[in-house]
Coordinates of C-alpha atoms (C1' of nucleotides) in Angstrom, one line a residue:
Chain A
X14 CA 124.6 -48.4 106.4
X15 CA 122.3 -45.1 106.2
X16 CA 119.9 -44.4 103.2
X17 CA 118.9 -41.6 102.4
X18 CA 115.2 -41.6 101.5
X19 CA 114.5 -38.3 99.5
X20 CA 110.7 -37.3 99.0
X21 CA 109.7 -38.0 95.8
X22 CA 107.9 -35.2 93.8
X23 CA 106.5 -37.4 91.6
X24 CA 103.6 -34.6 90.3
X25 CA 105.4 -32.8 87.5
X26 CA 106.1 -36.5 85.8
X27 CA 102.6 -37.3 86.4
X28 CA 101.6 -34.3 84.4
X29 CA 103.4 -34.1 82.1
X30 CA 102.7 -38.0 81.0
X31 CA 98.8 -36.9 80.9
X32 CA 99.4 -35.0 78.3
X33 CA 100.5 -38.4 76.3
X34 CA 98.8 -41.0 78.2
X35 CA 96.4 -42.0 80.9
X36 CA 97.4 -44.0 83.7
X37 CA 95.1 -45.7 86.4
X38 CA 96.2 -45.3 90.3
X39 CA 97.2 -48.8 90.1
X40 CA 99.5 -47.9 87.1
X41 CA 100.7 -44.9 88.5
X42 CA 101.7 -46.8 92.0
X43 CA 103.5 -49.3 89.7
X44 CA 105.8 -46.8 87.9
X45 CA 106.2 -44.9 91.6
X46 CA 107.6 -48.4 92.3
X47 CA 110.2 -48.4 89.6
X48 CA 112.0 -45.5 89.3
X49 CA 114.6 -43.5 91.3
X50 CA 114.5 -39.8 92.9
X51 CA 117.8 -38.3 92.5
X52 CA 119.6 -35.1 93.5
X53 CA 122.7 -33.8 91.7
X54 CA 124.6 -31.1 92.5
X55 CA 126.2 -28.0 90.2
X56 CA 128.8 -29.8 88.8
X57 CA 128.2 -33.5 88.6
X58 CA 127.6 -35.6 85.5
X59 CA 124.3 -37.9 84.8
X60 CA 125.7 -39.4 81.8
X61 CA 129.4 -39.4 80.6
X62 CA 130.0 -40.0 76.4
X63 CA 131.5 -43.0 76.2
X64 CA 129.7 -44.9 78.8
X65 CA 126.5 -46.9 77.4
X66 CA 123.3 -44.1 79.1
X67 CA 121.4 -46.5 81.8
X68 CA 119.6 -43.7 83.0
X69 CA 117.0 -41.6 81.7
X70 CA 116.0 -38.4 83.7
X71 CA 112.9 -35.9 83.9
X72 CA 114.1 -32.8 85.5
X73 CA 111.8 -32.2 88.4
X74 CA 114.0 -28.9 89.2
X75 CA 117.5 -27.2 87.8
X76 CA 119.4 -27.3 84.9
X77 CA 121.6 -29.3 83.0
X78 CA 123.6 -29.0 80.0
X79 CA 124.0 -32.0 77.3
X80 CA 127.1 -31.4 75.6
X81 CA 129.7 -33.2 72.9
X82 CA 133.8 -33.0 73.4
X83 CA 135.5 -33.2 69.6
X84 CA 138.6 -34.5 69.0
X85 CA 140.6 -30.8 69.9
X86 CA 138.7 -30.3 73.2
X87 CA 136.5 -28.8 72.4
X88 CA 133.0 -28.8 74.0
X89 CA 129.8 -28.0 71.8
X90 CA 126.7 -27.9 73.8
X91 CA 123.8 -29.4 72.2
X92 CA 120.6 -28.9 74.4
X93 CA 120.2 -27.9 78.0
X94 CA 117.4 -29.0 79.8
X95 CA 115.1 -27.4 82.6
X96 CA 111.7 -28.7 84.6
X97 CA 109.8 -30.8 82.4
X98 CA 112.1 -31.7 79.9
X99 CA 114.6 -34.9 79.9
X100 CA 118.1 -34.9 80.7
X101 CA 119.5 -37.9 78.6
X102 CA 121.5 -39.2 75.9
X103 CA 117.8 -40.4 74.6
X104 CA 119.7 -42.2 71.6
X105 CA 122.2 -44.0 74.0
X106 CA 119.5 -44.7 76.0
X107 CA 117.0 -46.4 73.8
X108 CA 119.8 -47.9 71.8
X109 CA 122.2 -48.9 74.7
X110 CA 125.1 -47.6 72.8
X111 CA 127.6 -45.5 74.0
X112 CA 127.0 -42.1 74.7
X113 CA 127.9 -39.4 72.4
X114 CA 127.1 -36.9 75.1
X115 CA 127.8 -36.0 78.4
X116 CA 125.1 -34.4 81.0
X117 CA 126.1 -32.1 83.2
X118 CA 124.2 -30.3 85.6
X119 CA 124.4 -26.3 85.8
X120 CA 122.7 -25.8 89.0
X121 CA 121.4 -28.4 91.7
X122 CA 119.2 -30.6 90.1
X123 CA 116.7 -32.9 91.0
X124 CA 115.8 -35.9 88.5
X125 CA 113.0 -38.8 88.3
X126 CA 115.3 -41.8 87.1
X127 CA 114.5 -44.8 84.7
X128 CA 117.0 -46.7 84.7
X129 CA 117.3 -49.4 81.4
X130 CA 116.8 -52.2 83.4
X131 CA 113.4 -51.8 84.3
X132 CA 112.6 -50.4 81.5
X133 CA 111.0 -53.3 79.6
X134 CA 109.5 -54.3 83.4
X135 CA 107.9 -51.4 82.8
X136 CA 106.7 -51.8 79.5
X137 CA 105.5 -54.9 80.3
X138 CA 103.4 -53.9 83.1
X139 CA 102.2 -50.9 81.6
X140 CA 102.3 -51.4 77.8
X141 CA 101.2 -47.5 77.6
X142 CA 104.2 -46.8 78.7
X143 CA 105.6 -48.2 75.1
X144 CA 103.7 -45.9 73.2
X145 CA 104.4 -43.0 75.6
X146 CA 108.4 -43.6 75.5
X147 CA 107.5 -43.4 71.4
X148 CA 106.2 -40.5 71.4
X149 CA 108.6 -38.6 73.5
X150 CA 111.5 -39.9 71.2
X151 CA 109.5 -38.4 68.4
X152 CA 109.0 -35.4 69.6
X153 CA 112.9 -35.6 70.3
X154 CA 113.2 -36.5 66.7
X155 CA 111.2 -33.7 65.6
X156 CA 112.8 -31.6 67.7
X157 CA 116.3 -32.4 66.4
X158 CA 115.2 -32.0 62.7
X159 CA 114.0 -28.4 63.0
X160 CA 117.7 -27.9 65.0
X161 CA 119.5 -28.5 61.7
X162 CA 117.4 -27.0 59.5
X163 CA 117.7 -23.8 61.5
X164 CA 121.3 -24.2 61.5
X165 CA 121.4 -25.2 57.8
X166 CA 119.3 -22.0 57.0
X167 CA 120.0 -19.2 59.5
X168 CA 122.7 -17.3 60.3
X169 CA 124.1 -16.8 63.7
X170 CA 122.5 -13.5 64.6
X171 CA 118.8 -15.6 63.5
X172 CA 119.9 -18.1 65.3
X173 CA 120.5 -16.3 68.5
X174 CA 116.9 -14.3 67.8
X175 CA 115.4 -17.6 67.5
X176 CA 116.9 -18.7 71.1
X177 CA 116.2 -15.9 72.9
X178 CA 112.4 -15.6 72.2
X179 CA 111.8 -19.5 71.7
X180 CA 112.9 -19.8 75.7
X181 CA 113.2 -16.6 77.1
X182 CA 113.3 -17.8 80.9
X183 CA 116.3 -19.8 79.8
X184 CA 118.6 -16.7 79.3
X185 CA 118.1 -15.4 83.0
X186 CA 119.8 -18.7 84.2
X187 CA 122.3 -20.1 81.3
X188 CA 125.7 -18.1 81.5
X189 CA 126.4 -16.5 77.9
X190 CA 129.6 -18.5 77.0
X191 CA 127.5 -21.7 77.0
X192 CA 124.6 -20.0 74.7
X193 CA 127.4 -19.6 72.2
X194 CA 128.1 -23.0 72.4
X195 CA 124.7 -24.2 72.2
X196 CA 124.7 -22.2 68.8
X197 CA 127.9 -23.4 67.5
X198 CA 130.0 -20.2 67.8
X199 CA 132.7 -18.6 70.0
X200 CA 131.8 -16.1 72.4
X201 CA 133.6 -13.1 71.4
X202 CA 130.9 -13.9 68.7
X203 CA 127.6 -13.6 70.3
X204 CA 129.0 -10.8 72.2
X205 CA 129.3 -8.7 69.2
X206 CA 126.0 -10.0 67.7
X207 CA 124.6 -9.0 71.4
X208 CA 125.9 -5.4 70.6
X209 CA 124.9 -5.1 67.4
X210 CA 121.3 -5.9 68.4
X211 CA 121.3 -3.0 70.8
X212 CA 122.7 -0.4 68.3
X213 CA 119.9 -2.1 65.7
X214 CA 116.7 -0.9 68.5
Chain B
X5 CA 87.6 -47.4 36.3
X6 CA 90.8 -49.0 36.0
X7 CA 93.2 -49.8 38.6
X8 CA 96.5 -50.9 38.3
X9 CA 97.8 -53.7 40.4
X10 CA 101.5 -53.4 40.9
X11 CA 103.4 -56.9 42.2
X12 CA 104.6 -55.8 45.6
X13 CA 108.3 -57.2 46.4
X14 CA 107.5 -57.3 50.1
X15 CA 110.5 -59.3 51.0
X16 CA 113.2 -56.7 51.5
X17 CA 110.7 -55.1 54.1
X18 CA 110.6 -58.6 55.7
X19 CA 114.3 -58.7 55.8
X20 CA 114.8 -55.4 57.2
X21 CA 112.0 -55.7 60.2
X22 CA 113.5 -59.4 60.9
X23 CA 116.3 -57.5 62.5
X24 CA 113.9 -55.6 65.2
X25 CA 110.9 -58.0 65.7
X26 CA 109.7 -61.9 64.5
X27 CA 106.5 -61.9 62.7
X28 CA 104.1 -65.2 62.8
X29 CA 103.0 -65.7 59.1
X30 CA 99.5 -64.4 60.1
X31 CA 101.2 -61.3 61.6
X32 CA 103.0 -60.8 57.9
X33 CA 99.1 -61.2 56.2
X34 CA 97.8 -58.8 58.3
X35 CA 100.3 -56.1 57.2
X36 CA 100.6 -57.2 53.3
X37 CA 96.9 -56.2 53.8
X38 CA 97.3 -53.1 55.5
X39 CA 100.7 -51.0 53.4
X40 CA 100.3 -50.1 49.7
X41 CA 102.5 -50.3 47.1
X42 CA 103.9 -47.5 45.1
X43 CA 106.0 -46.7 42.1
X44 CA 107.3 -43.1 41.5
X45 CA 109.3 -41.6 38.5
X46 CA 112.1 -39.6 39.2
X47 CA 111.2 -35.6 39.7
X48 CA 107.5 -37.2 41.9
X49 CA 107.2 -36.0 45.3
X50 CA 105.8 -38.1 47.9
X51 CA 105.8 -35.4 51.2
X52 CA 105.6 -31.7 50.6
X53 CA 106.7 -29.0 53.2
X54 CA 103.2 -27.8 54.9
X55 CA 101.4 -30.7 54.3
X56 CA 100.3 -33.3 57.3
X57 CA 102.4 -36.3 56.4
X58 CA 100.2 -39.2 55.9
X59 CA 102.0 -41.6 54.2
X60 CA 105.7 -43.2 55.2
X61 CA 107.2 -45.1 52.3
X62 CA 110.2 -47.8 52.5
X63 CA 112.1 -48.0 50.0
X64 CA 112.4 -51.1 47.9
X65 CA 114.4 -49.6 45.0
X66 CA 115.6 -46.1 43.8
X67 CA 116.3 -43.4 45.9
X68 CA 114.9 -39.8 47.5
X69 CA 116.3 -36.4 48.6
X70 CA 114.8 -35.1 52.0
X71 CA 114.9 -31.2 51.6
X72 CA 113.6 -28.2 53.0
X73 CA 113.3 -25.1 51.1
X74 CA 114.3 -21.7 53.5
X75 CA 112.4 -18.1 53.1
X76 CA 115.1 -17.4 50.4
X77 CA 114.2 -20.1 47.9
X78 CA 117.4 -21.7 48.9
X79 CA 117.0 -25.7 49.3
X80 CA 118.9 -27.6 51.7
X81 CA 118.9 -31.6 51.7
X82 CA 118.6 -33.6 55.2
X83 CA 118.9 -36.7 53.5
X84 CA 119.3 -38.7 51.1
X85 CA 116.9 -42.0 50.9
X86 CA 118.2 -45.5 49.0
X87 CA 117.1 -49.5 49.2
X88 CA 116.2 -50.0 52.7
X89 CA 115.7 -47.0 54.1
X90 CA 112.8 -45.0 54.8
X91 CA 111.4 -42.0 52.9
X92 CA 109.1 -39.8 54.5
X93 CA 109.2 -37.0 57.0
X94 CA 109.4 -38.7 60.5
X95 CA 109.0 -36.1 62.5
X96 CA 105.9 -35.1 60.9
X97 CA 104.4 -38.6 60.0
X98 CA 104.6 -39.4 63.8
X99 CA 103.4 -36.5 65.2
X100 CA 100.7 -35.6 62.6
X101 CA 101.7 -32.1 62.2
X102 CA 103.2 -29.7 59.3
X103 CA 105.8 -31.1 57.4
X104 CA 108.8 -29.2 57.9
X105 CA 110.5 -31.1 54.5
X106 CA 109.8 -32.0 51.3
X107 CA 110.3 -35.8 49.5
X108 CA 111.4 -36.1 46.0
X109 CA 112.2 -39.1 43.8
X110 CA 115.6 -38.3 42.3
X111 CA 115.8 -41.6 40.7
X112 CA 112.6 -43.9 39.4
X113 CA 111.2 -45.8 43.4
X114 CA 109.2 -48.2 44.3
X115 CA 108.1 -47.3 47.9
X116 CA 105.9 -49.7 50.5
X117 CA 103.8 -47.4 52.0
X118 CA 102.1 -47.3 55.9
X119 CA 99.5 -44.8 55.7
X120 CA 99.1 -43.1 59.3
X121 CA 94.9 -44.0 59.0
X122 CA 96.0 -47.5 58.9
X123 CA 98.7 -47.5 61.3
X124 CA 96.6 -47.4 64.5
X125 CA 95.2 -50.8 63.1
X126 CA 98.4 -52.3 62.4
X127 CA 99.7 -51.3 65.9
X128 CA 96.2 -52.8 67.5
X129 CA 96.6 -56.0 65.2
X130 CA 100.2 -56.5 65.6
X131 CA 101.1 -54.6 68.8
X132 CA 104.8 -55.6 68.1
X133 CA 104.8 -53.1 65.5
X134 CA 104.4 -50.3 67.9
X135 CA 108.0 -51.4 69.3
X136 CA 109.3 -51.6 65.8
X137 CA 108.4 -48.2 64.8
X138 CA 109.9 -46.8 68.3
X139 CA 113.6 -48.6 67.7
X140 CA 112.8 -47.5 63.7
X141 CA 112.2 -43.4 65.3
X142 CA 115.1 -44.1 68.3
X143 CA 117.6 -45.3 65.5
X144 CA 116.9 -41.9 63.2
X145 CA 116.8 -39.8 66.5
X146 CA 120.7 -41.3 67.2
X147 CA 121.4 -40.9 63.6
X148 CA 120.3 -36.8 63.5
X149 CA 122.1 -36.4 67.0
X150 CA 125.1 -37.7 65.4
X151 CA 124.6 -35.3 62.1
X152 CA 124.3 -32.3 64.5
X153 CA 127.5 -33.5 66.1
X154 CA 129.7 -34.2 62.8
X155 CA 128.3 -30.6 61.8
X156 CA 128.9 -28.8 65.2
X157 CA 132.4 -30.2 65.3
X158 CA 134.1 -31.3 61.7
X159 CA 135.1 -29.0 58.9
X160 CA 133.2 -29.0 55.6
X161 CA 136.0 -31.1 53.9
X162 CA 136.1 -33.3 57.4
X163 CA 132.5 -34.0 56.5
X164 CA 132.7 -34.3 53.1
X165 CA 135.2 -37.1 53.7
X166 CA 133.2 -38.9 56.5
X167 CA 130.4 -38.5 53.7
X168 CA 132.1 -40.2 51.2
X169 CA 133.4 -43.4 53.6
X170 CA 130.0 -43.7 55.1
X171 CA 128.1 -44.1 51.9
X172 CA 130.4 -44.8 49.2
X173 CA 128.0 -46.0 46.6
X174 CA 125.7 -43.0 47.1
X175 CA 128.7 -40.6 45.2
X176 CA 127.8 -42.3 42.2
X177 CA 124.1 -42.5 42.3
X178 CA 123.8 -38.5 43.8
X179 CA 124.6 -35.4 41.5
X180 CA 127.4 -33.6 42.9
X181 CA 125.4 -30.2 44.0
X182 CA 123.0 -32.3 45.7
X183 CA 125.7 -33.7 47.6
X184 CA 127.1 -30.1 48.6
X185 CA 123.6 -29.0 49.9
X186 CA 123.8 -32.0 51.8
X187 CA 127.0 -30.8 53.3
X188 CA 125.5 -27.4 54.5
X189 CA 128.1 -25.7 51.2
X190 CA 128.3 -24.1 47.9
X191 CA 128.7 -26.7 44.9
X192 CA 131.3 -24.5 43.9
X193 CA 133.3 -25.2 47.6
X194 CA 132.6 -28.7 47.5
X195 CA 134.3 -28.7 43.6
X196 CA 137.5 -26.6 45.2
X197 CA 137.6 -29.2 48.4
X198 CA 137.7 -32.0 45.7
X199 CA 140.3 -31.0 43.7
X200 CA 142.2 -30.1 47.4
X201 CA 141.8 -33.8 48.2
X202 CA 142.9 -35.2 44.7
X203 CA 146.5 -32.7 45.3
X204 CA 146.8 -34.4 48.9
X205 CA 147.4 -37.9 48.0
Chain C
dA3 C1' 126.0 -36.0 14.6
dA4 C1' 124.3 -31.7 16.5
dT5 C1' 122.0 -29.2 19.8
dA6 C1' 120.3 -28.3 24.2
dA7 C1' 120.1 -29.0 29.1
dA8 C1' 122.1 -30.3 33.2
dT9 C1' 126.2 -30.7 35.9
dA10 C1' 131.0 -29.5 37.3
dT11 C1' 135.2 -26.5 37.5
dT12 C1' 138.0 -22.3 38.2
dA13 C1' 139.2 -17.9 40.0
dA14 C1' 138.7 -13.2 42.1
dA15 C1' 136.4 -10.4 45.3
dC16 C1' 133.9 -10.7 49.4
dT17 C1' 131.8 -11.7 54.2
dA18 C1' 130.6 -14.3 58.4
dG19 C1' 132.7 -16.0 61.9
dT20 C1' 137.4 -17.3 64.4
dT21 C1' 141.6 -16.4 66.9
dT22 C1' 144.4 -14.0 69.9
dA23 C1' 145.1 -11.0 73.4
dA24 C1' 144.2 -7.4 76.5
dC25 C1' 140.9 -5.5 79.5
dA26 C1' 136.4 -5.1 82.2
dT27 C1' 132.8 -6.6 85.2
dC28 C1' 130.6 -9.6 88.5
dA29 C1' 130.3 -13.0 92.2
dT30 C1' 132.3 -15.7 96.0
dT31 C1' 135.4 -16.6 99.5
dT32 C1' 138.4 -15.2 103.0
Chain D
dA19 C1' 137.6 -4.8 101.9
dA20 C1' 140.6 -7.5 99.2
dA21 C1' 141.5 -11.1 96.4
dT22 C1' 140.4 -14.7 93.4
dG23 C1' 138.0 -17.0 89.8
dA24 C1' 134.5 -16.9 86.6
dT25 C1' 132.1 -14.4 83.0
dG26 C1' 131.8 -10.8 79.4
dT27 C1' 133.6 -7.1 76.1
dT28 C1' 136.4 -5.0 72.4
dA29 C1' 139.3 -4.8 68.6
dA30 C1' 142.7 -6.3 65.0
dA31 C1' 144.4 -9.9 62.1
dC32 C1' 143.0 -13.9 60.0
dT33 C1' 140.4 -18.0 57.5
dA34 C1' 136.7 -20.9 55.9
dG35 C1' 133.3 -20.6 53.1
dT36 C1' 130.2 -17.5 49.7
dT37 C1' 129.1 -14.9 45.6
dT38 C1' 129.5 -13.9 41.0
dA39 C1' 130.6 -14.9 36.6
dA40 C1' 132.7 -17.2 32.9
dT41 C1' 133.9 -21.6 31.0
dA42 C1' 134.1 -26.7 30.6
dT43 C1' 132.2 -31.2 30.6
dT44 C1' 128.8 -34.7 30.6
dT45 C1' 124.1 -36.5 29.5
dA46 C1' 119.9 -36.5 27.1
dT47 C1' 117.1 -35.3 23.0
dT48 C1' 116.2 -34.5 18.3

DNA sequence: AATAAATATTAAACTAGTTTAACATCATTT
DNA sequence: AAATGATGTTAAACTAGTTTAATATTTATT
């Protein structure tokens, strides 16, 4: 049978974990150990709703889309996630109950897995890694707070304001349709919101 | 000087941290010795949007509104706090930064409070408290995905109802505006979808 | 019991955002 | 270069939810 041994660009992990904790080489050989290097292409899902989330990812390169399908159909996107962020049902994850979400990816993607069954290896080994994992889920939970109070308190038009200059790069590389998505309205919408902005100038 | 020593019902926090992590009966000293207990009257804030929140309270009896008040004055309510659940601003108790809510007693509480100066001891002391506060933090991250969800994809009177089957003793304890700010609506819609339902059966 | 204060209802005029449908533009494949 | 599929725009008719304002009901206070 062949393998196929990717190279693992493990830097961007490693620095973006310095900013919460401080691991020794030892450490740092010892997570290397335990997780996966993955690549996904346009197209494929990480996680699928339903489906209990076994894998956590830090998006090393790409895109992906977490997103919700209702009872009509109907998808509503809920975050996307580029380099440096994760690309997860974090609550499914942590929980390991099903998945309200599904992850897509939205261009070829390259992910540093960790799976839920090492998980508490790791945390074991490297109890930092406990107080790490908290703090990313708080800054998750933060994060998801100030979502509904912006859409509690601002219209669409704000809403799309707030958007474009929070993560301006994002724009460039997320097609339009799935913007509207990610701020709960159709796309007809943000089109005329888009016009109205430019007759506004 | 005179201080007032209130008799602190620790048990229900017992009870409630029995379902994520065993205490020894040291381990349960160590943190009667380390929270405070607190009683508020009804209209008393315990977190106020802008200020650091230092203090997370669990409720022992009574119950808070979680609100955030927008540029226009207008308030909106996050959530709604009874027995067993925790009052505070998460987001900002964790992380140590701005509150983006407010906390107000809408009924006479008595809160158990972990103060954040103390909780670095705690979590030294009883390090299994560090994995209880991430499942306490995972669990509310899971519950605000799911409240983004409901209010993404269901319509005001879809959520009113969901409201009403999820928490069917809070209708009675909750004035009914407090409810419709809840909801992301006008009192005055929430009235009209009421009367709608009552007509339906 | 009377008054005041807080909470809830109703209805009409209004607005933000949806739906439908037709057309326009851009990118990709052959 | 043509053809196909994916993405974006425009406009008219519509609907869910808001605003305003007047009135009703409940609860608390004297």
């Amino acid at each position: 049978m062949n393998r196929i041994i990717y190279k693992m660009n493990i830097a961007p992990l490693l620095k973006y974990m310095s900013h919460y904790i401080t691991l020794t080489q030892e450490e740092e050989n010892i997570l290397v150990s335990k997780v996966l290097y993955k690549k996904y292409l346009k197209g494929q899902y990480i996680v699928q709703q339903g489906d209990v989330c076994k894998y956590s990812g830090f998006v090393v390169s790409g895109c992906t889309k977490t997103f919700y399908v209702d009872e009509e159909g109907q998808e509503h996107i809920v975050m996307f996630s580029v380099e440096d962020w994760w690309a997860s049902d974090m609550g499914s994850f942590v929980t390991q109950t099903p998945a309200d979400f599904n992850v897509q990816c939205i261009e070829n993607t390259e992910l540093i897995i960790f799976s839920h069954d090492t998980i508490e290896e790791l945390y074991s080994e490297i109890p930092k890694l406990e107080r790490f994992f908290r703090q990313i889920v708080e800054k998750g939970l933060a994060a998801s707070q100030k979502r509904i109070v912006r859409s509690f308190s601002l219209s669409a038009k704000e809403q799309y304001v707030h958007f474009r200059n929070q993560y301006p790069k994002m724009e460039q590389r997320i097609p339009q349709y799935m913007i509207a998505s990610y701020l709960g309205i159709t796309k007809e919408f943000l089109s005329k919101i888009k016009s109205q902005l430019i007759l506004e100038q």
